[in-house]
XYZ file of C-alpha atoms in Angstrom:
700
model
C -17.562 -12.671 50.517
C -17.666 -16.122 52.049
C -19.749 -19.173 51.276
C -22.271 -18.172 53.943
C -22.678 -14.827 52.201
C -23.092 -16.629 48.893
C -25.876 -18.800 50.282
C -27.566 -15.721 51.783
C -27.188 -13.853 48.492
C -28.673 -16.667 46.415
C -31.474 -17.631 48.828
C -32.993 -14.169 49.171
C -32.057 -12.922 45.717
C -34.656 -11.302 43.486
C -34.594 -13.010 40.097
C -33.242 -16.327 41.370
C -32.650 -17.715 37.867
C -29.517 -15.535 37.486
C -28.501 -15.325 41.150
C -25.338 -17.433 40.862
C -24.110 -15.493 37.835
C -24.759 -12.181 39.559
C -22.961 -13.285 42.696
C -19.873 -14.254 40.696
C -19.946 -10.925 38.872
C -20.343 -9.114 42.194
C -17.488 -11.046 43.781
C -15.125 -10.494 40.839
C -15.916 -6.804 40.698
C -15.413 -6.361 44.432
C -12.107 -8.283 44.364
C -10.887 -5.906 41.665
C -12.004 -2.824 43.608
C -10.474 -4.166 46.823
C -7.095 -4.938 45.244
C -6.952 -1.519 43.573
C -7.897 0.129 46.871
C -5.109 -1.645 48.760
C -2.550 -0.663 46.134
C -3.785 2.931 46.247
C -3.625 3.095 50.043
C -0.103 1.670 50.032
C 0.936 4.367 47.588
C -0.646 7.092 49.706
C 1.079 5.846 52.882
C 4.382 5.114 51.153
C 5.940 8.521 51.752
C 5.348 8.673 55.492
C 6.212 5.001 55.985
C 9.504 5.481 54.147
C 10.240 8.490 56.367
C 9.599 6.391 59.471
C 11.878 3.628 58.201
C 14.658 6.161 57.540
C 14.168 7.545 61.036
C 14.521 4.128 62.669
C 17.640 3.336 60.597
C 19.204 6.696 61.429
C 18.547 6.308 65.165
C 19.926 2.772 65.098
C 23.153 3.815 63.377
C 23.604 6.843 65.675
C 24.118 4.500 68.636
C 27.235 3.080 66.972
C 29.011 6.464 66.615
C 31.331 7.777 69.322
C 31.049 11.558 68.931
C 29.606 13.750 71.661
C 26.328 14.600 69.875
C 25.577 10.953 69.187
C 26.276 10.037 72.803
C 23.917 12.756 74.008
C 21.170 11.528 71.680
C 21.863 7.935 72.682
C 20.945 8.800 76.285
C 17.418 9.636 75.081
C 14.771 7.297 73.710
C 14.161 7.958 69.971
C 10.445 8.632 69.537
C 8.418 9.129 66.382
C 5.203 11.128 66.903
C 3.019 9.889 64.052
C 0.006 12.198 63.585
C -2.591 10.148 61.708
C -5.736 12.238 62.155
C -9.114 11.545 63.717
C -10.047 8.808 61.222
C -9.296 6.164 63.859
C -10.768 3.147 61.945
C -8.108 3.648 59.265
C -5.183 3.536 61.688
C -5.040 -0.258 61.987
C -4.161 -0.654 58.316
C -1.391 1.946 58.597
C 0.144 0.323 61.682
C -0.081 -3.107 60.087
C 1.821 -1.888 57.013
C 4.362 -0.136 59.242
C 4.967 -3.263 61.339
C 5.440 -5.405 58.227
C 7.926 -2.962 56.690
C 9.879 -2.691 59.959
C 10.055 -6.488 60.166
C 11.246 -6.776 56.590
C 13.894 -4.068 56.416
C 14.860 -2.744 59.865
C 14.288 -5.026 62.851
C 12.478 -8.242 63.790
C 11.756 -6.826 67.257
C 8.496 -4.882 66.842
C 5.599 -4.856 69.304
C 2.275 -2.982 69.207
C 0.102 -2.196 72.224
C -3.335 -0.587 72.689
C -4.725 1.359 75.626
C -7.645 -1.007 76.271
C -5.248 -3.835 77.189
C -2.849 -1.687 79.243
C -4.890 -0.226 82.091
C -2.036 -0.535 84.597
C 1.761 -0.491 84.395
C 2.090 -4.231 84.962
C -0.345 -4.902 82.107
C 1.594 -2.609 79.762
C 4.893 -4.217 80.724
C 3.457 -7.682 80.254
C 1.979 -6.924 76.825
C 5.234 -5.363 75.604
C 7.304 -8.365 76.685
C 4.822 -10.851 75.242
C 4.703 -9.098 71.844
C 8.472 -8.753 71.596
C 9.604 -12.082 73.044
C 6.684 -14.234 71.861
C 6.439 -15.951 75.227
C 4.363 -16.084 78.417
C 5.172 -13.520 81.095
C 4.707 -14.386 84.763
C 2.258 -12.255 86.746
C 1.692 -13.008 90.403
C -1.969 -11.994 90.267
C -2.818 -14.184 87.261
C -4.608 -17.418 87.920
C -2.572 -20.593 87.574
C -5.099 -22.171 85.218
C -4.665 -19.393 82.630
C -0.902 -19.690 82.871
C -0.982 -23.443 82.329
C -3.248 -23.095 79.278
C -1.108 -20.447 77.582
C 2.141 -22.204 78.492
C 1.117 -25.200 76.428
C 0.859 -22.964 73.380
C 3.869 -20.679 73.821
C 7.419 -20.959 75.068
C 8.671 -21.134 78.628
C 7.433 -18.223 80.742
C 9.725 -15.403 81.916
C 9.605 -12.807 84.672
C 7.813 -9.517 83.924
C 10.678 -7.003 83.900
C 12.856 -5.127 81.426
C 15.881 -6.985 82.800
C 14.442 -10.158 81.323
C 13.968 -8.325 78.013
C 17.608 -7.162 78.094
C 18.865 -10.695 78.740
C 16.665 -12.023 75.950
C 17.903 -9.334 73.535
C 21.575 -10.020 74.347
C 21.023 -13.727 73.747
C 19.312 -13.028 70.419
C 22.026 -10.658 69.183
C 24.829 -13.027 70.247
C 23.221 -15.841 68.288
C 22.965 -13.690 65.165
C 26.470 -12.224 65.535
C 28.243 -15.542 66.158
C 29.454 -16.864 62.820
C 31.318 -19.884 61.583
C 34.849 -20.292 63.092
C 37.609 -19.162 60.770
C 35.537 -16.448 59.109
C 36.642 -12.810 59.174
C 34.978 -10.314 61.469
C 31.933 -8.628 59.987
C 31.979 -5.012 58.839
C 30.576 -2.143 60.981
C 27.503 -1.933 58.739
C 26.746 -5.572 59.424
C 27.318 -5.008 63.138
C 24.597 -2.369 63.045
C 22.257 -4.842 61.398
C 23.106 -7.446 64.035
C 22.022 -5.035 66.797
C 18.613 -3.950 65.520
C 16.431 -1.586 67.563
C 13.505 -2.696 69.711
C 10.451 -0.789 68.454
C 7.334 -0.347 70.608
C 4.256 1.091 68.875
C 1.572 2.821 70.962
C -1.375 2.718 68.546
C -3.743 5.071 70.400
C -1.501 7.361 72.441
C -4.290 9.668 73.694
C -6.254 6.754 75.184
C -3.429 5.600 77.495
C -3.405 6.445 81.186
C -0.859 9.313 81.502
C 0.497 7.938 84.777
C 1.072 4.510 83.242
C 2.945 6.039 80.301
C 5.082 8.215 82.564
C 6.154 5.300 84.746
C 6.861 3.102 81.726
C 9.042 5.764 80.064
C 10.955 6.368 83.313
C 11.686 2.649 83.639
C 12.735 2.336 79.986
C 15.117 5.302 80.289
C 17.146 3.359 82.849
C 17.779 0.579 80.335
C 18.485 2.678 77.240
C 22.240 1.981 77.418
C 21.666 -1.778 77.443
C 18.614 -1.930 75.170
C 18.165 0.047 71.890
C 14.555 1.024 72.548
C 12.493 3.113 70.155
C 8.915 4.397 70.511
C 6.274 5.238 67.911
C 3.296 7.224 69.212
C 0.124 7.023 67.147
C -1.578 10.404 67.652
C -5.074 11.192 66.376
C -5.466 14.835 67.435
C -2.421 17.087 67.862
C 1.286 16.732 68.745
C 0.649 18.984 71.766
C -0.974 15.924 73.348
C 2.518 14.701 74.266
C 3.213 17.833 76.338
C -0.230 17.598 77.905
C 0.137 13.954 78.970
C 3.836 13.902 79.827
C 5.516 16.416 82.173
C 8.834 17.963 81.174
C 10.776 15.603 83.431
C 9.466 12.679 81.361
C 9.287 14.213 77.863
C 12.927 15.358 78.235
C 13.876 11.673 78.208
C 12.511 11.355 74.683
C 14.096 12.489 71.422
C 10.882 13.266 69.543
C 10.532 13.736 65.796
C 7.176 14.628 64.229
C 5.636 12.825 61.229
C 2.413 14.061 59.606
C 0.346 11.670 57.510
C -1.880 12.560 54.580
C -5.177 14.073 55.743
C -8.265 11.871 55.530
C -10.002 14.323 53.178
C -7.081 14.172 50.741
C -7.100 10.403 51.076
C -10.817 10.264 50.293
C -10.417 12.614 47.319
C -7.804 10.270 45.842
C -9.948 7.173 46.457
C -12.975 8.779 44.796
C -10.850 9.948 41.878
C -9.372 6.485 41.296
C -12.360 4.250 42.114
C -15.560 6.169 41.387
C -14.661 8.795 38.787
C -13.417 6.262 36.288
C -15.041 4.176 33.524
C -12.985 1.110 34.517
C -15.649 -0.143 36.938
C -19.155 -0.593 35.502
C -20.848 -0.245 38.908
C -21.916 3.334 39.716
C -23.633 5.275 42.511
C -26.345 7.830 41.924
C -26.300 11.264 43.554
C -28.341 10.371 46.675
C -26.296 7.275 47.573
C -23.074 9.177 46.983
C -24.310 11.972 49.227
C -25.172 9.503 52.011
C -21.665 8.000 51.962
C -20.054 11.442 51.933
C -22.287 12.656 54.780
C -21.339 9.675 56.942
C -17.673 10.360 56.202
C -17.810 14.102 56.886
C -20.141 14.106 59.903
C -19.381 10.806 61.662
C -15.934 9.207 61.479
C -13.770 10.620 58.620
C -12.943 6.996 57.860
C -11.953 6.115 54.298
C -12.096 2.466 55.304
C -15.765 2.775 56.285
C -16.469 4.712 53.092
C -15.139 1.746 51.104
C -17.263 -0.596 53.238
C -20.285 1.501 52.308
C -19.309 1.145 48.654
C -19.094 -2.620 49.132
C -22.542 -2.664 50.762
C -24.042 -0.702 47.861
C -22.394 -3.089 45.385
C -23.790 -6.146 47.173
C -27.266 -4.650 47.478
C -27.325 -3.682 43.804
C -26.494 -7.173 42.561
C -28.832 -8.693 45.142
C -31.901 -6.575 44.379
C -31.523 -5.836 40.663
C -31.984 -8.906 38.392
C -30.678 -6.918 35.411
C -27.341 -6.323 37.177
C -26.165 -9.326 35.176
C -25.374 -6.657 32.549
C -23.215 -4.687 35.025
C -19.862 -6.092 33.910
C -17.212 -5.649 31.250
C -18.362 -4.652 27.780
C -17.775 -7.974 26.020
C -19.268 -9.976 28.873
C -22.281 -7.652 29.069
C -22.964 -7.944 25.327
C -22.792 -11.729 25.644
C -25.163 -11.715 28.635
C -27.670 -9.620 26.687
C -28.148 -12.416 24.159
C -28.673 -14.904 27.020
C -31.450 -12.925 28.716
C -34.665 -14.825 29.347
C -38.114 -13.594 28.367
C -38.729 -12.635 31.992
C -35.574 -10.499 32.020
C -36.630 -8.816 28.803
C -39.973 -8.001 30.373
C -38.083 -6.413 33.258
C -36.208 -4.267 30.734
C -39.500 -3.171 29.197
C -40.656 -2.023 32.653
C -37.620 0.187 33.285
C -38.505 3.922 33.370
C -35.582 4.852 31.123
C -36.605 2.262 28.536
C -40.225 3.445 28.606
C -39.066 6.985 27.855
C -36.971 5.651 24.973
C -39.939 3.726 23.534
C -42.182 6.804 23.706
C -39.782 8.719 21.455
C -39.763 6.043 18.724
C -42.083 5.631 15.755
C -45.175 3.469 16.104
C -43.768 0.448 14.253
C -40.536 0.561 16.237
C -42.565 0.721 19.445
C -44.455 -2.425 18.471
C -41.194 -4.257 17.656
C -39.589 -3.294 20.954
C -42.604 -4.449 22.973
C -43.390 -7.688 21.101
C -40.169 -8.922 19.461
C -37.609 -10.306 21.944
C -34.828 -10.709 19.355
C -35.204 -7.135 18.198
C -35.137 -5.982 21.820
C -31.882 -7.866 22.429
C -30.194 -6.163 19.471
C -31.460 -2.802 20.675
C -30.159 -3.518 24.197
C -26.717 -4.315 22.778
C -26.629 -0.867 21.182
C -27.814 0.705 24.425
C -25.086 -1.022 26.443
C -22.470 0.238 23.967
C -23.958 3.716 24.212
C -23.795 3.574 28.027
C -20.103 2.622 27.856
C -19.368 5.497 25.465
C -21.245 7.868 27.764
C -19.000 6.949 30.714
C -15.826 7.113 28.598
C -16.649 10.670 27.566
C -18.279 11.830 30.816
C -15.307 11.567 33.187
C -12.656 13.319 30.987
C -14.992 16.252 30.318
C -15.855 16.373 34.036
C -12.144 16.670 34.864
C -11.692 19.379 32.233
C -14.572 21.417 33.622
C -13.207 21.017 37.148
C -9.751 22.090 35.970
C -11.202 25.291 34.499
C -13.516 26.190 37.396
C -11.312 25.197 40.355
C -8.916 28.043 39.467
C -11.697 30.611 39.784
C -12.269 32.659 42.960
C -14.927 31.361 45.381
C -15.077 27.993 43.533
C -18.555 28.421 41.936
C -18.904 24.688 41.219
C -16.949 23.432 44.243
C -13.299 23.050 45.101
C -13.419 19.235 45.093
C -14.255 17.331 41.930
C -16.750 15.212 43.891
C -18.888 18.328 44.441
C -18.994 18.983 40.709
C -19.742 15.298 40.086
C -22.730 15.417 42.449
C -24.055 18.498 40.666
C -23.780 16.732 37.309
C -25.517 13.620 38.670
C -28.521 15.542 39.953
C -29.472 17.640 36.903
C -28.166 19.378 33.784
C -25.164 21.248 35.100
C -25.415 23.980 32.425
C -28.785 24.985 33.878
C -27.190 25.617 37.270
C -26.682 29.237 38.347
C -23.189 28.394 39.616
C -22.241 27.102 36.180
C -23.464 30.282 34.511
C -21.560 32.463 36.970
C -18.462 30.301 36.406
C -18.698 30.895 32.644
C -18.914 34.651 33.232
C -15.814 34.523 35.418
C -13.953 32.453 32.820
C -14.551 35.258 30.322
C -12.484 37.506 32.606
C -9.457 35.213 32.764
C -6.140 36.578 31.620
C -4.412 35.053 28.625
C -1.763 33.116 30.564
C -4.271 31.633 33.023
C -6.643 30.530 30.273
C -3.852 28.968 28.196
C -2.537 27.076 31.262
C -6.019 25.694 32.015
C -6.574 24.626 28.413
C -3.172 22.910 28.359
C -4.173 20.872 31.418
C -7.404 19.909 29.639
C -5.388 18.638 26.659
C -3.245 16.547 29.045
C -6.432 15.031 30.487
C -7.963 14.182 27.109
C -4.911 12.785 25.311
C -4.606 9.439 27.212
C -8.351 8.671 26.842
C -9.062 5.783 24.469
C -12.026 7.385 22.734
C -12.226 8.764 19.215
C -14.443 11.598 20.381
C -12.016 12.654 23.107
C -8.999 12.407 20.793
C -10.674 14.683 18.235
C -11.614 17.039 21.092
C -7.979 17.159 22.199
C -6.922 18.033 18.613
C -9.445 20.882 18.502
C -8.180 22.256 21.801
C -4.603 22.096 20.534
C -5.647 24.106 17.484
C -7.193 26.743 19.747
C -3.998 26.863 21.807
C -1.969 27.362 18.634
C -4.172 30.339 17.739
C -3.631 31.806 21.215
C 0.130 31.539 20.836
C -0.016 33.287 17.453
C -1.701 36.344 18.925
C 0.395 39.472 19.142
C 1.157 40.414 22.754
C 0.801 44.107 21.935
C -2.697 45.372 22.719
C -4.471 46.597 19.586
C -5.209 50.312 19.775
C -8.785 51.358 19.521
C -9.988 53.064 16.365
C -9.964 56.881 16.561
C -13.642 57.056 15.830
C -14.439 54.834 18.770
C -12.097 56.774 21.014
C -13.652 60.064 20.031
C -17.137 58.663 20.607
C -16.141 57.714 24.140
C -14.277 60.886 25.121
C -16.663 63.392 23.587
C -19.698 62.353 25.695
C -17.523 62.613 28.802
C -16.629 66.212 27.912
C -20.280 67.009 27.252
C -21.158 65.364 30.564
C -18.895 67.797 32.417
C -20.487 70.836 30.737
C -24.224 70.057 30.931
C -26.096 69.791 34.179
C -29.651 69.397 32.786
C -31.228 66.099 33.951
C -32.603 65.255 30.482
C -29.271 65.918 28.792
C -27.451 63.934 31.512
C -29.679 60.891 30.945
C -29.228 61.186 27.170
C -25.462 61.381 27.488
C -25.307 58.296 29.769
C -27.393 56.275 27.298
C -25.043 57.279 24.464
C -22.028 56.140 26.524
C -23.696 52.775 27.261
C -24.441 52.206 23.560
C -20.859 53.106 22.675
C -19.491 50.526 25.076
C -21.794 47.843 23.693
C -20.679 48.539 20.124
C -17.022 48.481 21.130
C -14.974 46.232 18.896
C -13.630 43.087 20.615
C -9.909 42.440 20.580
C -8.576 39.301 18.815
C -7.835 37.704 22.203
C -11.385 38.307 23.433
C -12.820 36.807 20.261
C -10.629 33.732 20.596
C -11.374 33.424 24.317
C -15.121 33.468 23.642
C -14.629 30.837 20.936
C -12.733 28.570 23.359
C -15.352 28.940 26.098
C -18.192 28.289 23.658
C -16.391 25.103 22.643
C -16.079 24.053 26.297
C -19.750 24.851 26.839
C -20.724 22.654 23.879
C -18.650 19.778 25.306
C -20.397 20.124 28.669
C -23.848 20.075 27.096
C -22.917 17.065 24.930
C -21.280 14.832 27.545
C -22.256 15.918 31.074
C -25.948 15.126 30.997
C -27.119 13.228 34.133
C -27.130 9.400 34.064
C -30.942 9.327 34.208
C -30.942 10.587 30.627
C -29.226 7.379 29.468
C -31.340 4.353 28.574
C -30.727 1.242 30.758
C -28.781 3.260 33.321
C -30.594 1.218 36.017
C -28.428 -1.841 35.315
C -25.287 0.018 36.485
C -26.477 2.689 38.924
C -27.498 1.885 42.491
C -30.117 4.318 43.799
C -31.483 3.009 47.120
C -30.040 5.608 49.489
C -32.491 4.651 52.251
C -31.116 1.094 52.360
C -27.532 2.322 52.619
C -28.434 4.817 55.337
C -30.327 2.165 57.311
C -27.389 -0.242 57.238
C -24.610 2.262 57.909
C -26.302 4.693 60.322
C -26.818 2.502 63.348
C -30.009 3.087 65.368
C -29.723 0.619 68.288
C -32.871 1.745 70.098
C -35.030 1.373 66.988
C -33.552 -2.045 66.216
C -34.080 -3.297 69.769
C -37.666 -2.065 69.844
C -38.344 -3.647 66.454
C -36.982 -6.963 67.725
C -39.051 -6.852 70.907
C -42.228 -5.672 69.189
C -41.956 -7.931 66.123
C -39.785 -10.964 66.953
C -40.850 -12.588 63.675
C -38.794 -9.960 61.813
C -35.595 -11.504 63.186
C -36.498 -15.088 64.160
C -38.562 -15.896 61.025
C -40.737 -18.317 63.020
C -44.241 -18.696 61.560
C -45.727 -19.155 65.054
C -44.649 -15.597 65.902
C -46.325 -14.021 62.878
C -49.251 -11.749 63.741
C -51.400 -9.575 61.507
C -52.372 -6.706 63.807
C -48.864 -6.027 65.117
C -49.447 -7.598 68.531
C -46.976 -9.984 70.132
C -47.897 -13.655 70.043
C -48.228 -15.453 73.380
C -45.612 -17.920 72.096
C -43.024 -15.154 71.720
C -39.865 -15.092 73.871
C -40.377 -14.057 77.474
C -38.660 -10.688 77.067
C -40.987 -9.800 74.162
C -44.061 -10.601 76.280
C -42.721 -8.588 79.212
C -41.872 -5.676 76.907
C -45.353 -5.676 75.351
C -47.020 -5.695 78.785
C -44.830 -2.872 80.083
C -45.963 -0.675 77.171
C -49.470 -0.759 78.651
C -48.303 0.737 81.961
C -47.616 4.287 83.064
C -44.502 5.867 84.500
C -44.401 3.493 87.487
C -45.007 -0.222 86.980
C -46.277 -2.457 89.781
C -44.101 -5.572 89.651
C -46.784 -7.868 91.098
C -49.433 -6.763 88.590
C -46.865 -7.108 85.821
C -46.027 -10.639 87.014
C -49.696 -11.709 87.094
C -50.307 -10.391 83.569
C -47.202 -12.200 82.383
C -48.307 -15.470 84.012
C -51.718 -15.220 82.297
C -50.152 -14.787 78.849
C -47.668 -17.607 79.393
C -50.416 -19.963 80.622
C -52.274 -19.366 77.355
C -49.101 -20.177 75.452
C -48.697 -23.434 77.385
C -52.175 -24.536 76.273
C -53.710 -24.615 79.757
C -57.492 -24.657 80.163
C -58.717 -21.111 80.966
C -61.412 -22.559 83.278
C -58.950 -24.560 85.362
C -57.986 -23.438 88.863
C -54.280 -23.198 88.070
C -54.721 -21.016 85.007
C -52.688 -17.809 85.322
C -51.209 -18.825 88.685
C -47.588 -17.934 89.386
C -45.298 -20.885 90.020
C -41.536 -20.971 90.571
C -40.688 -21.505 86.896
C -42.841 -18.624 85.664
C -41.514 -16.435 88.463
C -37.900 -17.156 87.477
C -38.618 -16.538 83.790
C -40.275 -13.233 84.627
C -37.405 -12.069 86.854
C -34.941 -12.852 84.052
C -37.019 -10.892 81.531
C -37.241 -7.889 83.860
C -33.473 -7.987 84.419
C -32.877 -8.050 80.668
C -35.183 -5.065 80.134
C -33.366 -3.188 82.868
C -30.035 -4.007 81.245
C -31.332 -2.689 77.901
C -32.409 0.563 79.569
C -36.199 0.294 79.379
C -36.814 0.319 83.139
C -34.960 1.092 86.369
C -35.553 0.556 90.054
C -37.039 3.458 91.986
C -36.996 4.549 95.629
C -40.493 6.029 95.457
C -42.126 2.606 95.851
C -40.174 -0.521 96.676
C -42.470 -2.837 94.697
C -42.428 -0.659 91.566
C -40.003 0.064 88.744
C -39.817 3.261 86.704
C -40.348 3.170 82.972
C -37.662 5.004 80.967
C -39.092 4.958 77.436
C -42.381 5.788 75.852
C -44.089 4.387 72.765
C -43.300 1.387 70.647
C -41.155 1.039 67.566
């Protein structure tokens, strides 16, 4: 969030009297979320990055050994096939962390290349040498002016070949290995460090030209004895891509080891668990906004990075559009800000739907005090803010407990992922959901060991929570677990009377074939089963599930049931969808039809939706082309354009030159038509040489 963003935030902010305070709160909250996200992503990538570092160290040390196996492996290029998944926008962060770790602990010689800058072999070779040697590489086809400009910034240029890289590497290693005269020779371990590998990272392996890669690998294989090369292939789809792009004669030159990163869905589940399903951050998303972000992730790009950007957008929009977001901060700061609210802010509170519902439930005198007395309203708001904090402190632990119990059930009635259960709880009372009721029925069929294990995990969830209510809940669950452990493992035998009542109807059923007697016997059997005495385990199991059900009904009510939830929850899903789901055609048509929307020039403002004659040329040409059919006569279009432009220039309509086409108007028109053709609104046609074909229909 830069200064330009701050000025934009404050200028267009609703409730300008608190705009600066809200921007600071927004910035501090986002900085905290961003730092926690970076730490979390480093932890998630730590395992695979450590494996890659061990691989590079192992390959580097293998070159120093003299046994036959090491010599055979040394004739091949060590290659790490890093499968990162299809969430391509997240790959840059992973490669950046990998490059930094390689620089710090393995080798200073690391270079990364992308397919878009390596269309031919010479381009790939040049980029590799430039990244590794930090210098300008000569290319015969490059213009001399570009070379002179870059030479002033970098070192002396070198020839584009791996021989130059070998000479450079030997010079570098000799400098590092040469010590002070009189000192003893370094140990073998230090010698390995003084000959570090040269690592080349191909960020988007699938996007490279296969022929370019094949030629580059063949050339590198000829220098493997002189240069300790090492490749890292960034793969988005499948490891079989290597066999598809490289023939056996080329892939046999590589010693490939596969590395699989954490899947993007697992990554997202961890981010949601640590950032959203926690009371640490006061900012929250309602069900619709959450669903929009998840839909974009699941159906567009699988990018956790873009999901976090969507969270940032929602955070910015909430503080920008909601004047009462000044209360969306830490508890102490929020309670202090309540006492500093202006009369206008208090009136905004009185207009909140949740507050109106709260007032309707109060007695008549209390209603009058809340509506007329500002001081009394401030004290009431302080209690409401505290209640909202307690709600979040209790909501998330109980949500995790319910997910722990239901995720072990077959068919996952309430969803396998905790985010699915969270969305259900956000939308309505979860205990009224059919899936919840079916889950409770299935829980009543759990075996003793499974139920005890689930309850133990619930106790582990509740114990660390700093809430008196959750601590007492954990104690009650521990007491239930103690009762379970005291139960005798031997199944209690049924009473003889009950057994006789069950077996005797069965015997009678085998004897009698009369329909009336058969129906009577079946009804007696059904009544006997209903009156069957429950075992001690079944009684205790029902008691435990009733306790869980009471916790759900007490703490998992939707946020809309909480007063002043609007200060923390962002609910404009349409705004988030409009910003994140790009619609280029709609945006272009809106700009051409209503230039005032983007340019904010009062001269362009019109009431009936028409385009002003002072609008940009392309807007005038676009508006005129909407009035034509499938084929547009260029000369008629030009004359109509000249008439509109003449009116904009202030010419007299009765004059002879009004609406006449001169060279300037002709040039402006040709440029506008070319721009519309570039944007895809029209195209040239062979049907009539002086016509163009229209490609779109209708306005914005």
